[in-house]
PDB file of C-alpha atoms and ligand atoms in Angstrom:
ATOM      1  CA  UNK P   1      81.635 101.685  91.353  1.00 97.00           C
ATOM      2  CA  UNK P   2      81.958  98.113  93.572  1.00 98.00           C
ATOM      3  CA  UNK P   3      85.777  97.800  94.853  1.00 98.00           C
ATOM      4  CA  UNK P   4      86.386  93.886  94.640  1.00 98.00           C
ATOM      5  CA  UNK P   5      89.970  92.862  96.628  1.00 98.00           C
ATOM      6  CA  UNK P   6      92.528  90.575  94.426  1.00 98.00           C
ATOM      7  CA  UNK P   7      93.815  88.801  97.339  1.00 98.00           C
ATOM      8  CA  UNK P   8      93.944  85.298  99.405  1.00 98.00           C
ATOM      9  CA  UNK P   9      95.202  86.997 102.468  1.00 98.00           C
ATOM     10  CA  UNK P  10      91.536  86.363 104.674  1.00 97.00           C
ATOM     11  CA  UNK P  11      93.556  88.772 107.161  1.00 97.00           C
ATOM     12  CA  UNK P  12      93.365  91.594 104.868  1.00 96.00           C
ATOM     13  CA  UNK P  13      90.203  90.854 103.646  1.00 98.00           C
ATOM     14  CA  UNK P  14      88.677  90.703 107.046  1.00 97.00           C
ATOM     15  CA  UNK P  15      90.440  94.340 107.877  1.00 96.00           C
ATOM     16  CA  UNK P  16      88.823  96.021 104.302  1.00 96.00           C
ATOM     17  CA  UNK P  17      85.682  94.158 105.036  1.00 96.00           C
ATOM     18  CA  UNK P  18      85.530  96.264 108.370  1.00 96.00           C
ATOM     19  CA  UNK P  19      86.013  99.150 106.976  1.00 95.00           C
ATOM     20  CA  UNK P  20      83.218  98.874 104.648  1.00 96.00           C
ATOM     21  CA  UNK P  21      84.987  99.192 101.156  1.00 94.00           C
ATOM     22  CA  UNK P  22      84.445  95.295  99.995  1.00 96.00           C
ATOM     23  CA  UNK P  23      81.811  94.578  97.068  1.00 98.00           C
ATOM     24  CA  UNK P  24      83.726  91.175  96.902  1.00 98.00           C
ATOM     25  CA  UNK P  25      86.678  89.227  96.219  1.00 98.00           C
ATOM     26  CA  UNK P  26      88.385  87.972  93.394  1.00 98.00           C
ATOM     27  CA  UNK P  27      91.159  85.241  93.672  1.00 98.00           C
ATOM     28  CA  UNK P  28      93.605  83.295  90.880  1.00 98.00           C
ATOM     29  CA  UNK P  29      95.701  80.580  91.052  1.00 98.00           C
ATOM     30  CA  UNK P  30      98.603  82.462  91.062  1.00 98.00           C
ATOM     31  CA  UNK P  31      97.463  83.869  94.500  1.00 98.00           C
ATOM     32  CA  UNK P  32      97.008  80.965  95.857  1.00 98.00           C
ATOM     33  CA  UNK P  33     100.265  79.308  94.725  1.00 98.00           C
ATOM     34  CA  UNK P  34     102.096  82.010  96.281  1.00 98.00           C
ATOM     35  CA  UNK P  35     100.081  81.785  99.419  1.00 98.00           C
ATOM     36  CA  UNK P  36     100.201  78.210 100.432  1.00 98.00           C
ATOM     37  CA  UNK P  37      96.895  78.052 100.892  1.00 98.00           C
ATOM     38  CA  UNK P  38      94.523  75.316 100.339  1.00 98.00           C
ATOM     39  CA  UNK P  39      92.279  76.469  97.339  1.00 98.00           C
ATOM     40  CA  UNK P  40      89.156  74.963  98.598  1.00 98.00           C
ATOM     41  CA  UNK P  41      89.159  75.658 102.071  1.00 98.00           C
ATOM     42  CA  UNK P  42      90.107  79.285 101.395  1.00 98.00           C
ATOM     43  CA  UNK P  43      87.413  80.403  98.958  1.00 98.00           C
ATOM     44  CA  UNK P  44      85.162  79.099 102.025  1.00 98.00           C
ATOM     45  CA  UNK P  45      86.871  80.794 104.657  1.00 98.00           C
ATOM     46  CA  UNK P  46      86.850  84.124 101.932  1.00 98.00           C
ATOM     47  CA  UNK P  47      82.998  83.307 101.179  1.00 98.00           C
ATOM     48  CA  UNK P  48      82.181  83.295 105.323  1.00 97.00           C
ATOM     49  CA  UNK P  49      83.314  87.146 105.520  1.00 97.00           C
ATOM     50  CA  UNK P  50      82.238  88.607 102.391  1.00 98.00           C
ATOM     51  CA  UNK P  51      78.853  88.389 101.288  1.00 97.00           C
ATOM     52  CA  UNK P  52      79.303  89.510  97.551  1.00 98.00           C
ATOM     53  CA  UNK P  53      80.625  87.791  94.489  1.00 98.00           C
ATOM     54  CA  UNK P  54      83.893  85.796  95.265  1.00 98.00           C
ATOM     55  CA  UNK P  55      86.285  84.637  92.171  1.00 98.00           C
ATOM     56  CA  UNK P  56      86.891  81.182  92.569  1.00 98.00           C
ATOM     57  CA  UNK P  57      89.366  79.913  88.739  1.00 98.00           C
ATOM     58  CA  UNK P  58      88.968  76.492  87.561  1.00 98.00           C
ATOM     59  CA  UNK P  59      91.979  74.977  86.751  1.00 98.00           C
ATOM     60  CA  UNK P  60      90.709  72.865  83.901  1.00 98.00           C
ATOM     61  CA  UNK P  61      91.082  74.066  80.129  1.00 98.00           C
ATOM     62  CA  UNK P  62      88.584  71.101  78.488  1.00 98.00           C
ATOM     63  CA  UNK P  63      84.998  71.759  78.365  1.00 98.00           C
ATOM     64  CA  UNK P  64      83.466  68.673  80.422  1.00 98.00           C
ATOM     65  CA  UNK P  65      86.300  69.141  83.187  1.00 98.00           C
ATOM     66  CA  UNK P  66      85.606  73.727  83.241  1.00 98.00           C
ATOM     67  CA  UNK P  67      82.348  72.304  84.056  1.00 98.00           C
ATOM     68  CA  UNK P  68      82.565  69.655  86.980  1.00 98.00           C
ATOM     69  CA  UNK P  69      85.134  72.103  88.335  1.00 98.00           C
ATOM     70  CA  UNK P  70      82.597  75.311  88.218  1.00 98.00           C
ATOM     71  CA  UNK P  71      79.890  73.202  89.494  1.00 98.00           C
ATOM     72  CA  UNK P  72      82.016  71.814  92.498  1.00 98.00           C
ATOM     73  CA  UNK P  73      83.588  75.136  93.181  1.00 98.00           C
ATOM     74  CA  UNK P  74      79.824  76.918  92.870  1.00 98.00           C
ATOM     75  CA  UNK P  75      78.540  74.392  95.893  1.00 98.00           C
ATOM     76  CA  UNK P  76      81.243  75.902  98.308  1.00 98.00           C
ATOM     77  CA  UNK P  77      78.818  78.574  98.938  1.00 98.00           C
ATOM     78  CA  UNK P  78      76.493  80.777  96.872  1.00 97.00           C
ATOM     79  CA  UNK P  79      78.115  83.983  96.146  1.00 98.00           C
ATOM     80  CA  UNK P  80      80.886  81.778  94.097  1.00 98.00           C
ATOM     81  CA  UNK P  81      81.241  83.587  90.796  1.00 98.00           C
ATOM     82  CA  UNK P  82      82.936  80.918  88.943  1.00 99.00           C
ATOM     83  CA  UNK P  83      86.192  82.233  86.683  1.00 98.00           C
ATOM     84  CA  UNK P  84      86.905  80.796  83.378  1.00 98.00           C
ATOM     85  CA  UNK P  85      89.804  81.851  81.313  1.00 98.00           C
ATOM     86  CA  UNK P  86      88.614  83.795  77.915  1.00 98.00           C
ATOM     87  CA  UNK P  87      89.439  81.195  75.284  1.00 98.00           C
ATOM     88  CA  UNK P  88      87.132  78.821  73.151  1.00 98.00           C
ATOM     89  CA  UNK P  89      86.377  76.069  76.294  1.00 98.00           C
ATOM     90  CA  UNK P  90      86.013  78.793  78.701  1.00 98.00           C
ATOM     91  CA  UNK P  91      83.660  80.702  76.608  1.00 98.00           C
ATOM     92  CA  UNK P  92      81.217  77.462  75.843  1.00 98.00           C
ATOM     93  CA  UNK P  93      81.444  75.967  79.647  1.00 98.00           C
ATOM     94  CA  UNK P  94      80.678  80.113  80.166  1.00 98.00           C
ATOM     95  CA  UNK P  95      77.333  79.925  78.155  1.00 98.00           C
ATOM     96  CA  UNK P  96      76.506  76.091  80.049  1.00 98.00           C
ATOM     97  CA  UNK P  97      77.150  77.571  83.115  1.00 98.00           C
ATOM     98  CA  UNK P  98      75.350  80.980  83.476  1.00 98.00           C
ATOM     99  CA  UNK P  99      72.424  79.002  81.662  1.00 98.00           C
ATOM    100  CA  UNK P 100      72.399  76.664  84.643  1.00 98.00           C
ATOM    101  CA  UNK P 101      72.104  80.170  86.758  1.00 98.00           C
ATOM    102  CA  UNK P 102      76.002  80.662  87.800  1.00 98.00           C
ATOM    103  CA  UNK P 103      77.706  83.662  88.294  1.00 98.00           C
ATOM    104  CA  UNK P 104      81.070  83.807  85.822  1.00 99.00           C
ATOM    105  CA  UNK P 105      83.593  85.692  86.121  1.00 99.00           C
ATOM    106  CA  UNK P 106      85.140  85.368  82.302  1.00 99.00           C
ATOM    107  CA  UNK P 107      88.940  86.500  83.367  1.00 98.00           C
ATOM    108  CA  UNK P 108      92.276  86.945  81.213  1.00 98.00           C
ATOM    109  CA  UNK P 109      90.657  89.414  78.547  1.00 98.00           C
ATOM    110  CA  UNK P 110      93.103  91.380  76.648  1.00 98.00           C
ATOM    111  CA  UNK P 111      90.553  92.851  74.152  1.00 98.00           C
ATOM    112  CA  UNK P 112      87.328  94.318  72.617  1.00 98.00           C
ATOM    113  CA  UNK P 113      86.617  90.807  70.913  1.00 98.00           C
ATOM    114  CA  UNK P 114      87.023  88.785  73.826  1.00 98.00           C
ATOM    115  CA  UNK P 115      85.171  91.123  76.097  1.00 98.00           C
ATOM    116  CA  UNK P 116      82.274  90.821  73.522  1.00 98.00           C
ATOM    117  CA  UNK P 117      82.366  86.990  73.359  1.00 98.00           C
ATOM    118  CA  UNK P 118      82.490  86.992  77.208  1.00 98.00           C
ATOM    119  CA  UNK P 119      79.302  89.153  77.257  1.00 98.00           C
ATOM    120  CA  UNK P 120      77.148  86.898  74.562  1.00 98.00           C
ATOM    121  CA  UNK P 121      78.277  84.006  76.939  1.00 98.00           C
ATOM    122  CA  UNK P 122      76.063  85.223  79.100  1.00 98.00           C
ATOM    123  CA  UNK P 123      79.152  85.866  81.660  1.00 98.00           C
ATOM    124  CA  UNK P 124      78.549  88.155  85.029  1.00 98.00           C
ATOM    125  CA  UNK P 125      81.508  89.428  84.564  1.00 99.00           C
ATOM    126  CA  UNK P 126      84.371  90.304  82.299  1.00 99.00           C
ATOM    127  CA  UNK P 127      88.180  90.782  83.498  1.00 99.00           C
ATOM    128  CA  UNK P 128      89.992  92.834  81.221  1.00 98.00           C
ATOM    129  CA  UNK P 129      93.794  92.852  82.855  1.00 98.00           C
ATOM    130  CA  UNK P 130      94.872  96.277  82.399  1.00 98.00           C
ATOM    131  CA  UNK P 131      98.892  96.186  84.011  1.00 98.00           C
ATOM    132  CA  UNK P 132      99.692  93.021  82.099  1.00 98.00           C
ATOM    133  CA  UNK P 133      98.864  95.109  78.960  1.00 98.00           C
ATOM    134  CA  UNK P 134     100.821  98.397  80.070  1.00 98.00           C
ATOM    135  CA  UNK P 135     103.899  96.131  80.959  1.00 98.00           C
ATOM    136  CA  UNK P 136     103.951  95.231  77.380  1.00 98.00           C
ATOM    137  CA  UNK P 137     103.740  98.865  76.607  1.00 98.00           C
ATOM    138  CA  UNK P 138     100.077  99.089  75.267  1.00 98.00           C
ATOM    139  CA  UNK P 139      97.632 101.528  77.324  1.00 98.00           C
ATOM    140  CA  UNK P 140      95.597  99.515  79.348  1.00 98.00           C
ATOM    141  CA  UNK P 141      93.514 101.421  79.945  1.00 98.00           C
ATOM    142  CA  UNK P 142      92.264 102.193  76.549  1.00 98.00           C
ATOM    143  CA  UNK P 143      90.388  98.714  76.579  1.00 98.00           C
ATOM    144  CA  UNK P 144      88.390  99.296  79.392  1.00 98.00           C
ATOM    145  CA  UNK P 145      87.014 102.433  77.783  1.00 98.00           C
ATOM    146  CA  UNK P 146      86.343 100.636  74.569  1.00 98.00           C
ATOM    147  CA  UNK P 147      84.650  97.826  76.941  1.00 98.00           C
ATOM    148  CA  UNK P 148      82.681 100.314  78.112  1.00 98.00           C
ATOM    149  CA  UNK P 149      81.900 102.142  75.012  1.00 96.00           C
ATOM    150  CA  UNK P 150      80.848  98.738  73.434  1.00 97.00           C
ATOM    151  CA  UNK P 151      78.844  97.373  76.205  1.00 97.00           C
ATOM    152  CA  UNK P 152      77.033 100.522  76.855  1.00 96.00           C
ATOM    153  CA  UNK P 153      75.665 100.456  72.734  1.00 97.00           C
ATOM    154  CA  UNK P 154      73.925  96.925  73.429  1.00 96.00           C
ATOM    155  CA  UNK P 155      72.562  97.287  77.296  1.00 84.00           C
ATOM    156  CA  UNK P 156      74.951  93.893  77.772  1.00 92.00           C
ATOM    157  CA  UNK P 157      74.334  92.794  81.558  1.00 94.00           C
ATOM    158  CA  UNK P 158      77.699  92.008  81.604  1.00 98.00           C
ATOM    159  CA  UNK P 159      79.590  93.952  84.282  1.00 98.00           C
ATOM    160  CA  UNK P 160      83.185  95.335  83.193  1.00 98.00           C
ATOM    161  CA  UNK P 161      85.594  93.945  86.310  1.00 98.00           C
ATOM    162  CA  UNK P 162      88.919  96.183  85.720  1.00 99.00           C
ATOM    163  CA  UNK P 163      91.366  93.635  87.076  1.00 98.00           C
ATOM    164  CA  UNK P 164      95.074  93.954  86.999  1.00 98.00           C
ATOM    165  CA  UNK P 165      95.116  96.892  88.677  1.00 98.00           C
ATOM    166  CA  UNK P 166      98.641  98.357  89.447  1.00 98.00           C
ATOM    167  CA  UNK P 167      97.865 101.871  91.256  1.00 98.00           C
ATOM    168  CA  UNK P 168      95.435 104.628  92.025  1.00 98.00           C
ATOM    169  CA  UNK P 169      95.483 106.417  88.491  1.00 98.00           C
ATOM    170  CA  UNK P 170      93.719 102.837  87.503  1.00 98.00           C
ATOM    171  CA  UNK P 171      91.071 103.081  89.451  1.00 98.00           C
ATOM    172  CA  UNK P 172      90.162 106.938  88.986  1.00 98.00           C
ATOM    173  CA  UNK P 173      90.639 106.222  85.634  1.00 98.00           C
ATOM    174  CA  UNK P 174      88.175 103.599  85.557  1.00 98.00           C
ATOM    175  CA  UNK P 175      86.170 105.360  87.098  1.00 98.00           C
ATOM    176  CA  UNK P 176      86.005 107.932  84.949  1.00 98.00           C
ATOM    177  CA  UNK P 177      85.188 105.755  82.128  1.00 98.00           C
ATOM    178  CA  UNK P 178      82.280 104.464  84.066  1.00 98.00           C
ATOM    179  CA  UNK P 179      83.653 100.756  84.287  1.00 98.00           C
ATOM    180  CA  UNK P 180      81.314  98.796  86.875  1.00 98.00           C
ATOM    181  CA  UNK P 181      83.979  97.343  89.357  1.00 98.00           C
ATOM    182  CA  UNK P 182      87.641  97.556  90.307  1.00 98.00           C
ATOM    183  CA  UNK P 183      89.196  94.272  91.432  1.00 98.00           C
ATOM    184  CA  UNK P 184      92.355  95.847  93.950  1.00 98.00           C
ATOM    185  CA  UNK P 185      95.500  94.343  95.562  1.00 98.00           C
ATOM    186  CA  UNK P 186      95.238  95.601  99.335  1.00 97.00           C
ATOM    187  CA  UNK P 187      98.056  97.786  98.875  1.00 97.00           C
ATOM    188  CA  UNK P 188      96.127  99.711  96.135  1.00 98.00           C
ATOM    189  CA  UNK P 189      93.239  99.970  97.857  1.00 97.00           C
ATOM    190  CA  UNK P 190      94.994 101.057 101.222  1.00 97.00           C
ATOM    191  CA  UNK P 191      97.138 103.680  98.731  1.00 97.00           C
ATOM    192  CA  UNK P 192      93.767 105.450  97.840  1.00 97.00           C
ATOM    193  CA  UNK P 193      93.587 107.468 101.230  1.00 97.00           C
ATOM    194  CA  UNK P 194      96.731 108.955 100.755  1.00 96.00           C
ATOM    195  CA  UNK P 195      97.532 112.187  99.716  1.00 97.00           C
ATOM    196  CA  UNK P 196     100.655 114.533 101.487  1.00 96.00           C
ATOM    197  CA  UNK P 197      98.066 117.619 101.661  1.00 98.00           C
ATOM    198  CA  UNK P 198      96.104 115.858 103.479  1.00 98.00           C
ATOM    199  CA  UNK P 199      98.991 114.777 106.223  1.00 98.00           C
ATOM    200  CA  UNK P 200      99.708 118.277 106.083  1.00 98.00           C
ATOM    201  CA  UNK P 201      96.948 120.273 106.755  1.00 98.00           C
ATOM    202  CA  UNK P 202      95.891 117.548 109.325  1.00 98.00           C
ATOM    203  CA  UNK P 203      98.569 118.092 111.152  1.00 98.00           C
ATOM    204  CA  UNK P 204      98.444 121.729 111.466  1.00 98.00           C
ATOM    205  CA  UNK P 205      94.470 121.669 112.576  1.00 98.00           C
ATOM    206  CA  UNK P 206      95.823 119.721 115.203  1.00 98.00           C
ATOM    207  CA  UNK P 207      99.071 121.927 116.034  1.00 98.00           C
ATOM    208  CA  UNK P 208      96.706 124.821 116.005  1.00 98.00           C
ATOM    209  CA  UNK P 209      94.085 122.774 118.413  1.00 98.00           C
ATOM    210  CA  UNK P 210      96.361 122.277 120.449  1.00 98.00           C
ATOM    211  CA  UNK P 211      97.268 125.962 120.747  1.00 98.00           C
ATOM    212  CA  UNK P 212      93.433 126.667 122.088  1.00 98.00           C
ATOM    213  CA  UNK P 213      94.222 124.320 125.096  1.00 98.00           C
ATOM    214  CA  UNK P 214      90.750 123.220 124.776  1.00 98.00           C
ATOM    215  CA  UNK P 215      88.983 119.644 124.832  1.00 98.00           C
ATOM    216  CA  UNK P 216      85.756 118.288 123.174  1.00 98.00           C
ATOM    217  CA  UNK P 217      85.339 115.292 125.693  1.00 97.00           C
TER     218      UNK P 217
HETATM  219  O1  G3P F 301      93.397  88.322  89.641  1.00 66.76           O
HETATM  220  C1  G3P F 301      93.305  88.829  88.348  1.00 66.76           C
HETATM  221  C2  G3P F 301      94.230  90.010  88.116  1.00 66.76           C
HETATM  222  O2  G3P F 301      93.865  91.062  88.976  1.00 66.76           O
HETATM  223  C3  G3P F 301      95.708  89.671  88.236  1.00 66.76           C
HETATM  224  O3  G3P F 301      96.463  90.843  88.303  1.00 66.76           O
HETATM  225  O4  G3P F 301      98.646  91.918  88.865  1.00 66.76           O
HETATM  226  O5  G3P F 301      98.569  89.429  88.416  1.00 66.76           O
HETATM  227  O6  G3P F 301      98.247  91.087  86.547  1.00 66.76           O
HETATM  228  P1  G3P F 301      98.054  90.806  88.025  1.00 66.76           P
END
């Protein structure tokens, strides 16, 4: 499973970079917004320390503008992966796109259908949010197993990019449904190494350590 991080903080990315755990990054324009940020100079500064896919969302919605925007946004660097929202424009500038030889990142799926348009588009990958469909009190999590289940009857290349993710259970869930990536907020990803047994214990190997009064170094 690749662990993408949903963020626009570089600082963050740069510190989950380090410690190994980034397959990429994706980014919206919500992010952004609530960053500051300038969108353009960002997704460079983002594409200079990652080397996988990076999520960079047009803000168009017509057809001829999804594609001068995926184009431009593609030239910032190579491992753009273009994101189009899942409706009718985003789905044919998808299909112009990925025959041109971008990466897409189809984004805003909230079902089976779309997922399956998203995949005969010819899209790299498909964002099925699962927490916006839990706050509206249907399991989110129940798509991404249908994804799965669907995509894995038609050997789609089309990899299922579990975005919207609110917590741990999310990801071991998705996981366990054999979804291809997990796009994380920092604090998610940062919440995985927890667990109070572990505080525990590691605290009395190193009481009892310290009982031995011996050194290693
Ligand atoms: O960036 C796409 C997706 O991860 C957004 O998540 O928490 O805004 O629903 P959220």
């Amino acid at each position: 499973m690749r662990f993408f991080v949903d963020s626009v903080d570089i600082v963050e990315i740069k510190k989950l970079t380090e410690l190994g755990l980034v397959d990429g990054v994706t980014t919206n324009p919500s992010l952004i917004a609530k960053s500051g940020q300038n969108f353009l100079e960002t997704i460079e500064k983002i594409c200079a320390v990652v080397a996988g896919p990076v999520s960079a969302e047009v803000a168009a919605t017509d057809y001829e503008d999804m594609i001068l925007e995926g184009r431009k946004l593609a030239k910032i660097a190579k491992n753009v992966a273009i994101k189009l929202p899942l409706i009718e424009n985003g789905v044919r500038a998808c299909k112009t796109l990925a025959s041109e030889g971008y990466m897409v990142n189809l984004t805003l799926c909230f079902s089976v259908s779309q997922a399956l348009l998203a995949a005969k588009a010819g899209a790299a990958f498909v964002s099925p949010f699962v927490g916006r469909l839990d706050d509206i009190g249907i399991e989110g999590m129940d798509l991404i197993d249908d994804v799965v289940k669907v995509f894995s009857n038609y050997e789609f290349s089309t990899q299922v990019l579990v975005a919207s993710v609110r917590n741990p259970n999310h990801v071991v869930e998705a996981a366990l449904m054999g979804a291809d990536i997990v796009t994380l907020p920092p604090s998610v990803l940062w919440k995985l190494f927890d667990h109070p047994l572990t505080e525990k214990g590691l605290q009395l190997f190193l009481a009892d350590w310290e009982k031995t009064g011996q050194a290693i170094l």
